[in-house]
Amino acid sequence: MASKKVVLLAISSSIAMVGISYMKAALELEDAEQAYYSQWWRWGYDDQPPLYTWLQIIFNSIFGVSKLSFALLRGLIFAGTLVMVYRFALAFLKDGSKAVLVVLSLSLIPVFIDLTFRRLSHTSLLILVVMATYLIIQRIRYRRTVLNYMLLGLLIGMGVLTKYNYGLFLGGLFLLLFVDTAFRKTVFNSRILVTLILVVLLVLPHFYWLVHHGYLSEINNSIAIKAGGATVNKPLVIGPLLAFFVALIKLVSPLLVVVLILKVWGRISLKLPFKGNWLLKLWVSQSLVLMLVFIFFKVQIIETRWLLPLFIPFLVLLFGMITFKNMEKWISFGFYTFLAILSVQTLRTPVEKIFKIPSSVHYGFHEISNILQQDFGKEDWVLPNVTYGGNIRFLNPDREVFSTDDFSLPKEKIDPLQSIFLVRQNHLPRKCTKVDSVQNFGKDKENLYLVRF
C-alpha cells in the first residue's frame, strides 16, 4: 500500500508539471534552450552533452514543439526519479515503509521541489541516471551477471552524455575501490569488460566531436564563469571549502531541522550506520572528491543544484540511521505534505501574476514574433541568445531560427546578407542599419532593435 503512494505522487507531479506549463506566457529558461537546440541532431549543445536534447527531439516529433512536449518530458523524468529513489531505498534498506519516507523527504529539499519540479532539464535527468546507477551497483554486489554489467555500462554512458559532473560521481566510485572489498570484487571482474566496451561506444563519438571542433575551450570558459574561479582573490583552499559547506548546508538544512525536532520531541531515535556500510564509505569518498575538485579549480560559487544529483542518494543512508515510532502515521503525514507542496508550486505562477511579482515567464514573445513574421518573413532570424531563440521557435515551429550565443552553430549557417538580427541596446554594433525596434520588452524593460549588416 505504501508503494502506491509513490506511484500516485509520480503521476500527480507529471500532471502538475504539464498544468504549470500552460499557465506561463513564455517558456522557462531551460525549456526555451531545449526549444532552440532541439532543431538539430548534434553530438553536443552549448556546454552540455546531448542526451537530454536528443530525448526532447523525440518528444517534439511526437507532440510537436509545444508546452506539452517540454513539460511532459520533465514530468516523466521527475516521476521516474521518485520511483527510482524508492527502488534504491527499498533495495538498500530492505524496508518498504522507510523507502517511502525517503521519497517523501524530497519535499524538504528546497532546490529539488522547486527548481527540479519547475524548470531543470539536464540536472533532473542526471538525478534519475545517478539513482539508477546506485540501484544497479547495489544489485551487482549480490548478482554479478552479464546483464547487470551491461546495464551498468549503459547507465554510465548515459550519465556522461547527460551532464559532465557525472564524472564527479565516478570519482567517488574510484575512491571507493580503495576502501570497500566487495566493490573491488565487483570492478575487478572479467564481466566489467562488457561495461567498459559499452561506455566507450556510447561516449567516444561525443568527445571526438568536442575535440575535432575545438569546443573544449568554450566549455572550460563557460564552467569557469559559472564557478567564479576565473577572477579569484580569496585563499585557494578556504574559499572553495567554505562555498562547498555553505551549499551543502543550504541543500539539506530544512530536512536536518525536521529530523532534529523529531529527535528532541522523542518521535525518532538515531543510530550510527555500521562500519562496513558501502554507502557510508561512498559518502566520505564523494565528499572528498568534490572538495578536491573545487579546490583544484578554485571554485568560489557553488549552486545547490550542482550538488543535488550527488547527494540525494545519501538520503537513504540518513534514513537507515533513523527508527520511527508509528511509521504509518508519518507516511500519511508526509504524503499529504508532499501533495500540498506540489499544489503550492502549481499555483505559484498565477499567484505571482495576480500579485504582480516579477517573473520572466509572464511576458510572452508574441510582439517580436509578429514583427518578424509580418515584415521579415523571407529572411533568416538571428536572436540575441537561446532564450529568445527558443521562445521564437516555439511560436514558429516550422521555421529554423538562430542565436548569436550558440557557439556550436556552424558559421556557414548564418548569411549576414540574408538575415535580420535582433539586438539588445547595450550590444548594438556601430555599423548596422536599424529597421525596427521593440521598446520596454519583458521583465527587464529592454530596448531591442532589428538590424541588418
CSV table of C-alpha atoms in Angstrom, one decimal:
chain,number,residue,atom,x,y,z
A,1,MET,CA,0.0,0.0,0.0
A,2,ALA,CA,2.8,2.4,0.8
A,3,SER,CA,4.4,2.0,-2.6
A,4,LYS,CA,1.1,3.0,-4.2
A,5,LYS,CA,1.6,6.4,-2.6
A,6,VAL,CA,4.9,6.8,-4.5
A,7,VAL,CA,3.2,5.9,-7.8
A,8,LEU,CA,0.4,8.4,-7.0
A,9,LEU,CA,2.9,11.1,-6.3
A,10,ALA,CA,4.7,10.4,-9.5
A,11,ILE,CA,1.5,10.6,-11.6
A,12,SER,CA,0.4,13.8,-9.7
A,13,SER,CA,3.7,15.5,-10.3
A,14,SER,CA,3.7,14.8,-14.0
A,15,ILE,CA,0.2,16.1,-14.4
A,16,ALA,CA,1.0,19.2,-12.3
A,17,MET,CA,4.1,19.9,-14.4
A,18,VAL,CA,2.0,19.9,-17.6
A,19,GLY,CA,-0.6,22.1,-15.9
A,20,ILE,CA,2.0,24.7,-14.8
A,21,SER,CA,3.5,25.0,-18.3
A,22,TYR,CA,0.1,26.2,-19.7
A,23,MET,CA,0.0,29.0,-17.0
A,24,LYS,CA,3.1,30.7,-18.4
A,25,ALA,CA,3.1,33.2,-21.2
A,26,ALA,CA,6.7,32.3,-22.1
A,27,LEU,CA,8.9,29.2,-21.8
A,28,GLU,CA,11.1,28.8,-18.8
A,29,LEU,CA,14.8,29.3,-19.4
A,30,GLU,CA,15.8,25.6,-19.9
A,31,ASP,CA,12.6,24.8,-21.8
A,32,ALA,CA,13.5,27.7,-24.2
A,33,GLU,CA,17.0,26.3,-24.5
A,34,GLN,CA,15.5,22.9,-25.5
A,35,ALA,CA,13.1,24.5,-27.9
A,36,TYR,CA,16.1,26.1,-29.6
A,37,TYR,CA,18.6,23.3,-29.6
A,38,SER,CA,16.1,20.6,-30.5
A,39,GLN,CA,16.1,22.0,-34.0
A,40,TRP,CA,19.1,19.8,-34.8
A,41,TRP,CA,20.7,16.5,-34.1
A,42,ARG,CA,24.2,17.2,-32.7
A,43,TRP,CA,26.8,15.5,-30.6
A,44,GLY,CA,26.7,18.4,-28.1
A,45,TYR,CA,24.8,21.6,-27.3
A,46,ASP,CA,26.4,24.7,-25.8
A,47,ASP,CA,28.3,23.5,-22.6
A,48,GLN,CA,26.1,20.4,-22.1
A,49,PRO,CA,26.2,16.8,-23.5
A,50,PRO,CA,23.5,15.8,-25.9
A,51,LEU,CA,21.3,13.2,-24.3
A,52,TYR,CA,18.5,15.4,-22.9
A,53,THR,CA,18.2,17.3,-26.2
A,54,TRP,CA,18.0,14.0,-28.1
A,55,LEU,CA,15.1,13.0,-25.9
A,56,GLN,CA,13.5,16.4,-26.5
A,57,ILE,CA,13.8,15.9,-30.2
A,58,ILE,CA,12.0,12.6,-29.9
A,59,PHE,CA,9.2,14.1,-27.8
A,60,ASN,CA,8.9,17.0,-30.3
A,61,SER,CA,8.5,14.6,-33.1
A,62,ILE,CA,5.5,13.0,-31.3
A,63,PHE,CA,3.9,16.0,-29.6
A,64,GLY,CA,5.2,18.9,-31.7
A,65,VAL,CA,7.1,21.9,-30.5
A,66,SER,CA,4.6,22.5,-27.7
A,67,LYS,CA,4.4,23.2,-24.0
A,68,LEU,CA,3.1,19.6,-23.6
A,69,SER,CA,6.3,18.3,-25.2
A,70,PHE,CA,8.7,20.1,-22.9
A,71,ALA,CA,6.6,19.7,-19.7
A,72,LEU,CA,5.8,16.0,-20.3
A,73,LEU,CA,9.5,15.1,-20.7
A,74,ARG,CA,10.5,16.9,-17.5
A,75,GLY,CA,7.4,15.4,-15.7
A,76,LEU,CA,8.3,11.8,-16.7
A,77,ILE,CA,11.9,12.3,-15.6
A,78,PHE,CA,10.7,13.8,-12.2
A,79,ALA,CA,8.2,10.9,-11.8
A,80,GLY,CA,10.9,8.4,-12.7
A,81,THR,CA,13.2,9.9,-10.1
A,82,LEU,CA,10.6,9.4,-7.4
A,83,VAL,CA,10.2,5.8,-8.4
A,84,MET,CA,14.0,5.2,-8.7
A,85,VAL,CA,14.7,6.7,-5.3
A,86,TYR,CA,12.1,4.3,-3.8
A,87,ARG,CA,13.6,1.3,-5.6
A,88,PHE,CA,17.1,2.0,-4.5
A,89,ALA,CA,16.0,2.8,-0.9
A,90,LEU,CA,14.0,-0.5,-0.9
A,91,ALA,CA,16.9,-2.5,-2.2
A,92,PHE,CA,19.4,-1.0,0.3
A,93,LEU,CA,17.2,-0.7,3.4
A,94,LYS,CA,15.0,-3.8,2.9
A,95,ASP,CA,12.1,-1.8,4.4
A,96,GLY,CA,9.3,-0.6,2.2
A,97,SER,CA,7.9,1.9,4.7
A,98,LYS,CA,11.3,3.6,5.1
A,99,ALA,CA,11.8,3.6,1.4
A,100,VAL,CA,8.5,5.6,1.0
A,101,LEU,CA,9.7,8.0,3.7
A,102,VAL,CA,12.9,8.6,1.8
A,103,VAL,CA,10.8,9.7,-1.2
A,104,LEU,CA,8.6,11.9,0.9
A,105,SER,CA,11.7,13.6,2.4
A,106,LEU,CA,12.5,15.0,-1.0
A,107,SER,CA,9.8,17.6,-0.4
A,108,LEU,CA,12.1,19.0,2.3
A,109,ILE,CA,14.9,19.6,-0.2
A,110,PRO,CA,14.1,23.1,-1.5
A,111,VAL,CA,16.1,23.0,-4.7
A,112,PHE,CA,14.6,19.7,-5.7
A,113,ILE,CA,11.0,20.5,-5.1
A,114,ASP,CA,11.4,24.0,-6.6
A,115,LEU,CA,13.9,24.1,-9.4
A,116,THR,CA,13.7,20.4,-10.4
A,117,PHE,CA,9.9,20.5,-10.4
A,118,ARG,CA,9.6,23.7,-12.3
A,119,ARG,CA,12.4,24.1,-14.7
A,120,LEU,CA,15.6,22.0,-14.6
A,121,SER,CA,16.3,19.7,-17.5
A,122,HIS,CA,19.9,18.2,-17.6
A,123,THR,CA,20.2,18.1,-13.8
A,124,SER,CA,16.8,16.4,-13.5
A,125,LEU,CA,17.9,13.7,-15.9
A,126,LEU,CA,21.2,13.3,-14.1
A,127,ILE,CA,19.5,12.7,-10.8
A,128,LEU,CA,17.5,9.9,-12.4
A,129,VAL,CA,20.5,8.3,-14.0
A,130,VAL,CA,22.6,8.6,-10.8
A,131,MET,CA,19.8,6.9,-8.8
A,132,ALA,CA,19.6,4.2,-11.4
A,133,THR,CA,23.4,3.7,-11.2
A,134,TYR,CA,23.2,3.3,-7.4
A,135,LEU,CA,20.5,0.7,-7.8
A,136,ILE,CA,22.4,-1.4,-10.3
A,137,ILE,CA,25.6,-1.2,-8.1
A,138,GLN,CA,23.5,-2.5,-5.2
A,139,ARG,CA,22.3,-5.3,-7.4
A,140,ILE,CA,25.7,-6.2,-8.7
A,141,ARG,CA,27.0,-6.6,-5.2
A,142,TYR,CA,24.8,-9.7,-4.9
A,143,ARG,CA,24.3,-10.8,-8.6
A,144,ARG,CA,27.3,-10.3,-10.9
A,145,THR,CA,25.5,-11.2,-14.1
A,146,VAL,CA,26.4,-10.1,-17.6
A,147,LEU,CA,23.1,-8.3,-17.8
A,148,ASN,CA,23.8,-6.2,-14.7
A,149,TYR,CA,27.2,-5.3,-16.0
A,150,MET,CA,25.6,-4.3,-19.4
A,151,LEU,CA,23.1,-2.1,-17.5
A,152,LEU,CA,25.9,-0.5,-15.6
A,153,GLY,CA,27.8,0.3,-18.8
A,154,LEU,CA,24.6,1.7,-20.3
A,155,LEU,CA,23.9,3.9,-17.3
A,156,ILE,CA,27.5,5.2,-17.1
A,157,GLY,CA,27.4,6.1,-20.8
A,158,MET,CA,24.0,7.8,-20.3
A,159,GLY,CA,25.3,9.7,-17.3
A,160,VAL,CA,28.3,11.1,-19.1
A,161,LEU,CA,26.1,12.1,-22.0
A,162,THR,CA,23.6,13.8,-19.6
A,163,LYS,CA,25.9,16.1,-17.7
A,164,TYR,CA,29.7,16.4,-17.2
A,165,ASN,CA,29.5,16.4,-13.4
A,166,TYR,CA,28.5,12.7,-13.6
A,167,GLY,CA,32.3,12.4,-13.7
A,168,LEU,CA,32.4,13.6,-10.1
A,169,PHE,CA,30.2,10.7,-9.1
A,170,LEU,CA,32.6,8.4,-10.9
A,171,GLY,CA,35.4,9.9,-9.0
A,172,GLY,CA,33.7,8.9,-5.8
A,173,LEU,CA,33.3,5.4,-7.0
A,174,PHE,CA,37.0,5.3,-7.9
A,175,LEU,CA,38.0,6.2,-4.3
A,176,LEU,CA,35.5,3.6,-3.1
A,177,LEU,CA,37.8,0.9,-4.7
A,178,PHE,CA,40.4,1.6,-2.0
A,179,VAL,CA,38.1,1.2,1.0
A,180,ASP,CA,35.5,-1.4,0.1
A,181,THR,CA,36.4,-5.0,-0.6
A,182,ALA,CA,33.1,-6.0,-2.1
A,183,PHE,CA,33.2,-3.1,-4.6
A,184,ARG,CA,36.7,-4.1,-5.6
A,185,LYS,CA,35.5,-7.6,-6.4
A,186,THR,CA,32.7,-6.1,-8.4
A,187,VAL,CA,35.0,-4.0,-10.5
A,188,PHE,CA,37.9,-6.4,-10.9
A,189,ASN,CA,35.8,-9.0,-12.5
A,190,SER,CA,36.1,-10.2,-16.1
A,191,ARG,CA,32.5,-9.1,-16.8
A,192,ILE,CA,33.5,-5.5,-16.3
A,193,LEU,CA,34.8,-5.6,-19.8
A,194,VAL,CA,31.2,-5.5,-21.0
A,195,THR,CA,30.7,-2.3,-19.0
A,196,LEU,CA,33.8,-0.7,-20.4
A,197,ILE,CA,33.1,-1.6,-24.0
A,198,LEU,CA,29.6,-0.1,-23.8
A,199,VAL,CA,30.8,3.1,-22.1
A,200,VAL,CA,33.5,3.6,-24.8
A,201,LEU,CA,31.0,3.0,-27.6
A,202,LEU,CA,28.5,5.5,-26.1
A,203,VAL,CA,30.7,8.4,-25.2
A,204,LEU,CA,33.6,8.3,-27.7
A,205,PRO,CA,31.7,10.0,-30.6
A,206,HIS,CA,30.7,12.9,-28.3
A,207,PHE,CA,34.2,13.5,-27.1
A,208,TYR,CA,35.7,13.1,-30.6
A,209,TRP,CA,33.2,15.7,-31.7
A,210,LEU,CA,34.3,18.1,-28.9
A,211,VAL,CA,38.0,17.7,-29.7
A,212,HIS,CA,37.6,17.8,-33.5
A,213,HIS,CA,35.6,21.0,-33.5
A,214,GLY,CA,37.7,22.6,-30.7
A,215,TYR,CA,34.8,23.1,-28.3
A,216,LEU,CA,36.7,22.1,-25.2
A,217,SER,CA,38.0,25.6,-24.6
A,218,GLU,CA,34.5,27.1,-24.9
A,219,ILE,CA,33.2,24.6,-22.3
A,220,ASN,CA,36.1,25.3,-20.0
A,221,ASN,CA,35.4,29.1,-20.2
A,222,SER,CA,31.7,28.5,-19.5
A,223,ILE,CA,32.4,26.4,-16.5
A,224,ALA,CA,34.9,28.9,-15.1
A,225,ILE,CA,32.4,31.7,-15.4
A,226,LYS,CA,29.7,29.7,-13.6
A,227,ALA,CA,32.1,28.6,-10.9
A,228,GLY,CA,33.5,32.1,-10.3
A,229,GLY,CA,37.1,30.8,-10.4
A,230,ALA,CA,38.4,32.9,-13.2
A,231,THR,CA,38.9,36.1,-11.1
A,232,VAL,CA,39.5,34.8,-7.6
A,233,ASN,CA,41.4,36.7,-5.0
A,234,LYS,CA,40.4,34.6,-2.0
A,235,PRO,CA,42.6,31.9,-0.4
A,236,LEU,CA,42.8,28.9,-2.7
A,237,VAL,CA,41.6,26.4,-0.1
A,238,ILE,CA,39.4,28.4,2.3
A,239,GLY,CA,37.2,29.9,-0.5
A,240,PRO,CA,36.2,26.6,-2.2
A,241,LEU,CA,35.8,24.7,1.1
A,242,LEU,CA,33.6,27.4,2.5
A,243,ALA,CA,31.5,27.5,-0.7
A,244,PHE,CA,31.1,23.7,-0.5
A,245,PHE,CA,29.9,23.6,3.1
A,246,VAL,CA,27.6,26.6,2.6
A,247,ALA,CA,26.0,24.9,-0.4
A,248,LEU,CA,25.7,21.6,1.3
A,249,ILE,CA,24.0,23.2,4.4
A,250,LYS,CA,21.6,25.1,2.2
A,251,LEU,CA,20.8,21.9,0.3
A,252,VAL,CA,19.7,19.8,3.3
A,253,SER,CA,19.1,22.2,6.2
A,254,PRO,CA,15.2,22.0,6.2
A,255,LEU,CA,15.4,18.2,6.3
A,256,LEU,CA,18.0,18.2,9.1
A,257,VAL,CA,16.0,20.7,11.1
A,258,VAL,CA,12.9,18.5,10.9
A,259,VAL,CA,15.0,15.4,11.9
A,260,LEU,CA,16.4,17.4,14.9
A,261,ILE,CA,12.9,18.5,16.0
A,262,LEU,CA,11.6,14.9,15.8
A,263,LYS,CA,14.6,13.7,17.8
A,264,VAL,CA,14.1,16.3,20.5
A,265,TRP,CA,10.4,15.6,20.5
A,266,GLY,CA,11.1,11.9,21.0
A,267,ARG,CA,9.4,10.7,17.9
A,268,ILE,CA,12.5,9.1,16.4
A,269,SER,CA,15.7,7.5,17.6
A,270,LEU,CA,19.1,7.7,15.8
A,271,LYS,CA,21.9,5.1,15.4
A,272,LEU,CA,25.2,5.3,13.6
A,273,PRO,CA,25.5,3.2,10.4
A,274,PHE,CA,27.5,0.1,10.6
A,275,LYS,CA,31.2,0.4,9.6
A,276,GLY,CA,31.0,-1.9,6.6
A,277,ASN,CA,28.3,0.2,5.0
A,278,TRP,CA,29.4,0.8,1.4
A,279,LEU,CA,27.0,3.8,1.1
A,280,LEU,CA,28.7,5.5,4.1
A,281,LYS,CA,32.1,4.9,2.6
A,282,LEU,CA,30.9,6.4,-0.7
A,283,TRP,CA,29.5,9.4,1.2
A,284,VAL,CA,33.0,10.1,2.5
A,285,SER,CA,34.7,9.5,-0.8
A,286,GLN,CA,32.2,11.6,-2.8
A,287,SER,CA,32.6,14.5,-0.4
A,288,LEU,CA,36.4,14.2,-0.6
A,289,VAL,CA,36.3,14.2,-4.4
A,290,LEU,CA,34.1,17.3,-4.5
A,291,MET,CA,36.3,19.2,-2.1
A,292,LEU,CA,39.5,18.3,-4.0
A,293,VAL,CA,37.9,19.3,-7.3
A,294,PHE,CA,36.6,22.6,-6.0
A,295,ILE,CA,40.0,23.4,-4.5
A,296,PHE,CA,41.9,22.5,-7.7
A,297,PHE,CA,39.6,24.6,-9.9
A,298,LYS,CA,39.4,27.4,-7.4
A,299,VAL,CA,35.6,27.3,-7.4
A,300,GLN,CA,34.1,30.2,-5.4
A,301,ILE,CA,30.5,29.8,-6.4
A,302,ILE,CA,28.7,26.5,-5.8
A,303,GLU,CA,25.0,26.3,-6.7
A,304,THR,CA,23.0,23.9,-4.5
A,305,ARG,CA,21.6,22.3,-7.7
A,306,TRP,CA,25.1,21.2,-8.7
A,307,LEU,CA,25.2,19.0,-5.5
A,308,LEU,CA,21.7,17.7,-5.8
A,309,PRO,CA,22.4,14.6,-8.1
A,310,LEU,CA,25.4,13.7,-6.0
A,311,PHE,CA,23.8,13.8,-2.5
A,312,ILE,CA,20.2,12.8,-3.0
A,313,PRO,CA,21.2,9.1,-2.8
A,314,PHE,CA,22.6,9.6,0.7
A,315,LEU,CA,19.1,10.3,2.0
A,316,VAL,CA,18.9,6.6,2.0
A,317,LEU,CA,21.9,6.5,4.3
A,318,LEU,CA,20.2,9.0,6.7
A,319,PHE,CA,17.0,7.1,6.9
A,320,GLY,CA,19.0,3.9,7.6
A,321,MET,CA,20.1,5.7,10.8
A,322,ILE,CA,16.5,6.6,11.9
A,323,THR,CA,14.0,4.5,13.8
A,324,PHE,CA,10.5,5.9,13.7
A,325,LYS,CA,7.7,5.5,16.2
A,326,ASN,CA,4.3,5.0,14.5
A,327,MET,CA,5.8,4.9,11.0
A,328,GLU,CA,2.5,4.7,9.1
A,329,LYS,CA,1.4,7.9,10.7
A,330,TRP,CA,4.5,9.7,9.4
A,331,ILE,CA,4.0,8.2,5.9
A,332,SER,CA,0.4,9.6,5.8
A,333,PHE,CA,1.5,13.0,7.1
A,334,GLY,CA,4.5,13.1,4.7
A,335,PHE,CA,2.3,12.1,1.7
A,336,TYR,CA,-0.2,14.9,2.2
A,337,THR,CA,2.6,17.4,2.9
A,338,PHE,CA,4.2,16.4,-0.4
A,339,LEU,CA,0.9,16.9,-2.2
A,340,ALA,CA,0.4,20.3,-0.5
A,341,ILE,CA,3.8,21.4,-1.7
A,342,LEU,CA,3.1,20.3,-5.2
A,343,SER,CA,-0.1,22.3,-5.1
A,344,VAL,CA,1.7,25.4,-3.9
A,345,GLN,CA,4.2,25.0,-6.8
A,346,THR,CA,1.4,24.6,-9.2
A,347,LEU,CA,-0.4,27.7,-8.1
A,348,ARG,CA,2.8,29.8,-7.8
A,349,THR,CA,2.8,31.2,-11.4
A,350,PRO,CA,-0.8,32.5,-11.4
A,351,VAL,CA,-0.4,33.9,-7.8
A,352,GLU,CA,2.8,35.7,-8.8
A,353,LYS,CA,0.9,37.2,-11.8
A,354,ILE,CA,-2.1,38.3,-9.6
A,355,PHE,CA,0.2,40.0,-7.1
A,356,LYS,CA,2.4,41.4,-9.8
A,357,ILE,CA,5.5,39.6,-8.6
A,358,PRO,CA,8.1,40.0,-11.4
A,359,SER,CA,8.8,36.8,-13.4
A,360,SER,CA,10.1,36.5,-16.9
A,361,VAL,CA,7.6,33.7,-17.8
A,362,HIS,CA,4.8,36.3,-17.5
A,363,TYR,CA,6.0,38.1,-20.6
A,364,GLY,CA,5.4,36.4,-23.9
A,365,PHE,CA,7.3,36.9,-27.1
A,366,HIS,CA,4.4,37.4,-29.4
A,367,GLU,CA,5.2,41.0,-30.2
A,368,ILE,CA,8.6,40.1,-31.5
A,369,SER,CA,7.3,37.1,-33.3
A,370,ASN,CA,4.6,39.1,-35.1
A,371,ILE,CA,7.1,41.7,-36.3
A,372,LEU,CA,9.4,39.0,-37.7
A,373,GLN,CA,6.5,37.2,-39.4
A,374,GLN,CA,4.9,40.2,-41.0
A,375,ASP,CA,8.0,42.3,-42.0
A,376,PHE,CA,10.9,39.8,-42.3
A,377,GLY,CA,9.3,36.5,-43.3
A,378,LYS,CA,11.7,35.9,-46.2
A,379,GLU,CA,14.9,36.5,-44.1
A,380,ASP,CA,16.7,34.3,-41.6
A,381,TRP,CA,16.1,35.3,-38.0
A,382,VAL,CA,19.1,35.6,-35.6
A,383,LEU,CA,18.2,36.2,-32.0
A,384,PRO,CA,20.5,37.6,-29.2
A,385,ASN,CA,20.5,34.3,-27.2
A,386,VAL,CA,19.0,30.9,-27.0
A,387,THR,CA,16.2,32.0,-24.6
A,388,TYR,CA,14.9,34.4,-27.2
A,389,GLY,CA,15.6,31.9,-29.9
A,390,GLY,CA,13.7,29.1,-28.1
A,391,ASN,CA,10.7,31.3,-27.5
A,392,ILE,CA,10.6,32.5,-31.1
A,393,ARG,CA,11.0,28.9,-32.4
A,394,PHE,CA,8.2,27.8,-30.0
A,395,LEU,CA,5.9,30.4,-31.7
A,396,ASN,CA,7.2,29.5,-35.2
A,397,PRO,CA,7.8,25.7,-35.0
A,398,ASP,CA,8.1,25.4,-38.8
A,399,ARG,CA,11.0,27.9,-39.0
A,400,GLU,CA,14.7,27.5,-38.4
A,401,VAL,CA,16.0,30.2,-36.1
A,402,PHE,CA,19.5,31.1,-35.0
A,403,SER,CA,21.2,32.6,-31.9
A,404,THR,CA,24.4,34.6,-31.7
A,405,ASP,CA,25.5,32.8,-28.4
A,406,ASP,CA,25.2,29.3,-29.9
A,407,PHE,CA,29.0,28.5,-30.3
A,408,SER,CA,28.4,25.1,-31.7
A,409,LEU,CA,26.3,26.5,-34.6
A,410,PRO,CA,28.3,26.1,-37.9
A,411,LYS,CA,29.3,29.5,-39.1
A,412,GLU,CA,28.1,28.9,-42.6
A,413,LYS,CA,24.5,28.6,-41.2
A,414,ILE,CA,24.2,32.3,-41.0
A,415,ASP,CA,24.4,34.5,-44.0
A,416,PRO,CA,24.5,38.2,-42.8
A,417,LEU,CA,23.2,39.4,-46.1
A,418,GLN,CA,20.1,37.2,-45.9
A,419,SER,CA,19.4,37.7,-42.2
A,420,ILE,CA,17.7,40.0,-39.8
A,421,PHE,CA,19.3,40.4,-36.3
A,422,LEU,CA,17.5,41.1,-33.1
A,423,VAL,CA,20.0,43.0,-30.9
A,424,ARG,CA,19.8,44.4,-27.3
A,425,GLN,CA,20.5,48.1,-27.0
A,426,ASN,CA,23.7,47.6,-24.9
A,427,HIS,CA,25.1,45.2,-27.6
A,428,LEU,CA,24.2,47.4,-30.6
A,429,PRO,CA,27.0,47.4,-33.2
A,430,ARG,CA,28.3,50.6,-34.6
A,431,LYS,CA,28.0,49.5,-38.2
A,432,CYS,CA,24.4,48.4,-38.8
A,433,THR,CA,21.1,49.6,-40.1
A,434,LYS,CA,18.2,49.8,-37.7
A,435,VAL,CA,15.0,48.8,-39.4
A,436,ASP,CA,12.6,48.4,-36.4
A,437,SER,CA,12.6,48.2,-32.6
A,438,VAL,CA,10.7,46.8,-29.6
A,439,GLN,CA,10.8,49.1,-26.6
A,440,ASN,CA,10.5,48.2,-22.9
A,441,PHE,CA,10.3,44.5,-23.6
A,442,GLY,CA,9.9,41.8,-20.9
A,443,LYS,CA,10.5,41.9,-17.2
A,444,ASP,CA,13.7,44.0,-17.6
A,445,LYS,CA,12.1,46.5,-19.9
A,446,GLU,CA,14.8,46.1,-22.5
A,447,ASN,CA,15.0,48.1,-25.7
A,448,LEU,CA,15.6,45.8,-28.7
A,449,TYR,CA,16.4,46.6,-32.3
A,450,LEU,CA,16.0,44.7,-35.5
A,451,VAL,CA,19.1,45.4,-37.6
A,452,ARG,CA,20.8,44.5,-40.9
A,453,PHE,CA,24.5,44.5,-41.6
